[in-house]
Tab-separated table of C-alpha atoms in Angstrom:
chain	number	residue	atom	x	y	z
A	1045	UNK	CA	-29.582	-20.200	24.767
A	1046	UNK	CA	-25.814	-19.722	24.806
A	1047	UNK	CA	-26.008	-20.409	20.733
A	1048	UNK	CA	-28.199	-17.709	20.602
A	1049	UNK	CA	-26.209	-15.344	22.163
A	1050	UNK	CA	-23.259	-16.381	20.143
A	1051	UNK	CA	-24.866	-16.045	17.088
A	1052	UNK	CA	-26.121	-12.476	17.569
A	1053	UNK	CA	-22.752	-11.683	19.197
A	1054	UNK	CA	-21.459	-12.748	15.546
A	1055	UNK	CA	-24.040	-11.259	13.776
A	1056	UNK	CA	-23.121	-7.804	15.619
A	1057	UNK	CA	-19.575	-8.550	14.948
A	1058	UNK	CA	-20.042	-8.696	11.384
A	1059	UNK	CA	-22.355	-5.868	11.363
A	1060	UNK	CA	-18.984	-3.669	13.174
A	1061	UNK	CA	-16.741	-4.909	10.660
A	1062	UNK	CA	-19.405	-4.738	7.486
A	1063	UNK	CA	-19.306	-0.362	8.976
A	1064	UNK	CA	-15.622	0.124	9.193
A	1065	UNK	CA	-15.178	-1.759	5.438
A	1066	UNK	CA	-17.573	0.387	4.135
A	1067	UNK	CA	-16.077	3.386	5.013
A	1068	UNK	CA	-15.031	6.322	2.687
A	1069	UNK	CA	-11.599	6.341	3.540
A	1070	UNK	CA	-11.029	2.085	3.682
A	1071	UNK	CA	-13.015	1.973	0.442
A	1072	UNK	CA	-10.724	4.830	-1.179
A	1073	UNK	CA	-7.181	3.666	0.260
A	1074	UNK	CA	-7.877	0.257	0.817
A	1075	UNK	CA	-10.493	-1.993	-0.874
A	1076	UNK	CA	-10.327	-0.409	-4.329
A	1077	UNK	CA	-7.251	-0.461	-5.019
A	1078	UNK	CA	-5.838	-3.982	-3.587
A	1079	UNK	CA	-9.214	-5.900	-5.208
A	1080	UNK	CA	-8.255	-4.136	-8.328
A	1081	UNK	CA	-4.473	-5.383	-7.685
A	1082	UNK	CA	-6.004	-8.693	-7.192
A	1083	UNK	CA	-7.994	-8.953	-9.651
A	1084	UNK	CA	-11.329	-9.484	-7.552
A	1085	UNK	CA	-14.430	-7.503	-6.690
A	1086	UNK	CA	-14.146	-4.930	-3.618
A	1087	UNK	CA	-17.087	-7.064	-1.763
A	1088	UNK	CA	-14.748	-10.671	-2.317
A	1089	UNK	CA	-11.806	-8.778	-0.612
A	1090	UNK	CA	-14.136	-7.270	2.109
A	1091	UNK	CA	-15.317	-10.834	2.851
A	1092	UNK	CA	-11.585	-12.094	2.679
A	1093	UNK	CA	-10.817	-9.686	5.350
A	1094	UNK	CA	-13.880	-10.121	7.442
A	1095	UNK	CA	-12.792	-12.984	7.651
A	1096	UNK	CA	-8.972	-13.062	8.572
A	1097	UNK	CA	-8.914	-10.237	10.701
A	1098	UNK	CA	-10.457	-9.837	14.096
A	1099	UNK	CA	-12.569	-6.616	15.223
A	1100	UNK	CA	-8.957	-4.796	16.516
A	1101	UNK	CA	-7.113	-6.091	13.919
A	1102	UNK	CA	-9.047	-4.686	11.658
A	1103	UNK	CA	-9.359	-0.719	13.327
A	1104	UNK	CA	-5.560	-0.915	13.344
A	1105	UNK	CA	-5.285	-2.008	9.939
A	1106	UNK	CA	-5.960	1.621	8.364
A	1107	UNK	CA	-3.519	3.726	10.349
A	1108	UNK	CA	-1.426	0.882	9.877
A	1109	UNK	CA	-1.766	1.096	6.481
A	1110	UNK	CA	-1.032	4.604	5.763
A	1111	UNK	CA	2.270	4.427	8.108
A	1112	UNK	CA	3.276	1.555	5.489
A	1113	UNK	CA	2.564	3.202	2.182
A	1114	UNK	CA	5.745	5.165	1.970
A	1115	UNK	CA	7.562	2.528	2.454
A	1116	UNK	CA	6.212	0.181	0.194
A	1117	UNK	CA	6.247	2.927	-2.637
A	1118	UNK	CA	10.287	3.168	-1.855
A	1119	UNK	CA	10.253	-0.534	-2.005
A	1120	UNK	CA	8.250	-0.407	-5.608
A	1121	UNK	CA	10.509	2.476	-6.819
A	1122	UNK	CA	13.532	0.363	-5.869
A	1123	UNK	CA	12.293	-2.605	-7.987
A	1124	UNK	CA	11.017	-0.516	-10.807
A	1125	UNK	CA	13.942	1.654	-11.248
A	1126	UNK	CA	16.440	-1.342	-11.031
A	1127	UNK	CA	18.380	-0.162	-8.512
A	1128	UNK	CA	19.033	-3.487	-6.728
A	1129	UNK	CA	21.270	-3.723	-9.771
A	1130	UNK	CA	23.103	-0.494	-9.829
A	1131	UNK	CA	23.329	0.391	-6.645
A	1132	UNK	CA	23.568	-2.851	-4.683
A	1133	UNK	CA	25.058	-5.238	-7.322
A	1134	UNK	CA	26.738	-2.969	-10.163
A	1135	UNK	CA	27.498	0.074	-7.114
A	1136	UNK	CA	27.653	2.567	-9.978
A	1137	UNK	CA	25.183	4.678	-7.571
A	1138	UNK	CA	25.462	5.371	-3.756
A	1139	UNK	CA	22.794	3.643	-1.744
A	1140	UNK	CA	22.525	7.545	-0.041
A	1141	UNK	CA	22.101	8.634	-3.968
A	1142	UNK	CA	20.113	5.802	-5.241
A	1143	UNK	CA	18.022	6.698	-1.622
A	1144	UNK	CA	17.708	10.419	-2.246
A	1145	UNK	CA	16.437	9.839	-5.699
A	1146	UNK	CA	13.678	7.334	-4.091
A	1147	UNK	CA	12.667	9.258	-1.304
A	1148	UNK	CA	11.989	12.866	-3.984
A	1149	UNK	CA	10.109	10.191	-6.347
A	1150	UNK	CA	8.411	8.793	-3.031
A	1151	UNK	CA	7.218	12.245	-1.359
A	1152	UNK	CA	6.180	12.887	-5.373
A	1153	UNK	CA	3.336	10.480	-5.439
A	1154	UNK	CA	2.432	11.108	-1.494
A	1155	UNK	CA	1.649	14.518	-2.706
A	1156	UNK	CA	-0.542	13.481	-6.073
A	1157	UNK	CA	1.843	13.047	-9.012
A	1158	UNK	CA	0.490	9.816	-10.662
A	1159	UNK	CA	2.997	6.540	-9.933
A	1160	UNK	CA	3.858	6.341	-13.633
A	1161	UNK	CA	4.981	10.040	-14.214
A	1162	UNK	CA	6.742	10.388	-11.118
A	1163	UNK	CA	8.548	6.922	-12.521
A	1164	UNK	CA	9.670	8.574	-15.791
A	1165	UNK	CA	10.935	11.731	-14.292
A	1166	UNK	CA	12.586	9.516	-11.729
A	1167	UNK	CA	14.137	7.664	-14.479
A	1168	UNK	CA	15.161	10.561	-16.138
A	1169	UNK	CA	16.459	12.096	-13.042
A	1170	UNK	CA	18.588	8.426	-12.608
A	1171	UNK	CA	19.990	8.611	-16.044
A	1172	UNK	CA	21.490	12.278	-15.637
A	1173	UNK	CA	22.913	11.046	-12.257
A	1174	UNK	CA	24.357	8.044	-14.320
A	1175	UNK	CA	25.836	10.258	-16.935
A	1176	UNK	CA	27.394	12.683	-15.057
């Protein structure tokens, strides 16, 4: 009796989860792009995360996600523009410059500019800094 209960207590569980995954917005923000990232089909990664996460974790996950994002695109700017070397090991660029160059490149892609062109323009925008 009690495994009975259990298992359709998990199979409703799953059901829950199997809703929220398949959602516009988590399949748009989320699953897309990170099984693309990894290199895996969007159902793998919704089983991986099934999974892991619990039935809260995973309704927090989403706002929690889009609080993150523009601060992991700061963090990817920082990487791909190499300022860990000028501004934190070279200091040929303020950390408030090299900052105010990340957060217009940031708020760039929030808005819809494509990663890569934001990127050159911010490298552009970097060099003429540089120069000056």
């Amino acid at each position: 009796m009690n495994s009975d209960i259990k298992e359709k207590s998990e199979s409703l569980m799953e059901l829950m989860k199997g809703r929220i995954l398949n959602s516009y917005k988590w399949q748009e923000d989320i699953i897309k792009p990170f099984s693309k990232e990894m290199g895996i089909t969007p159902k793998e990664l919704e089983k991986i995360l099934m999974r892991r996460l619990d039935m809260s974790s995973l309704e927090a996950l989403h706002p929690r996600f889009e609080s993150s994002r523009y601060s992991c695109i700061l963090n990817k700017i920082h990487s791909d523009l190499q300022i860990c070397w000028l501004s934190d090991v070279m200091e040929i660029i303020s950390k408030e410059d090299a900052d105010a160059i990340k957060d217009k490149i940031a708020k760039e892609v929030i808005n819809g500019k494509s990663y890569e062109d934001a990127i050159v323009d911010g490298k552009k925008e970097l060099i003429e800094y540089l120069m000056r």
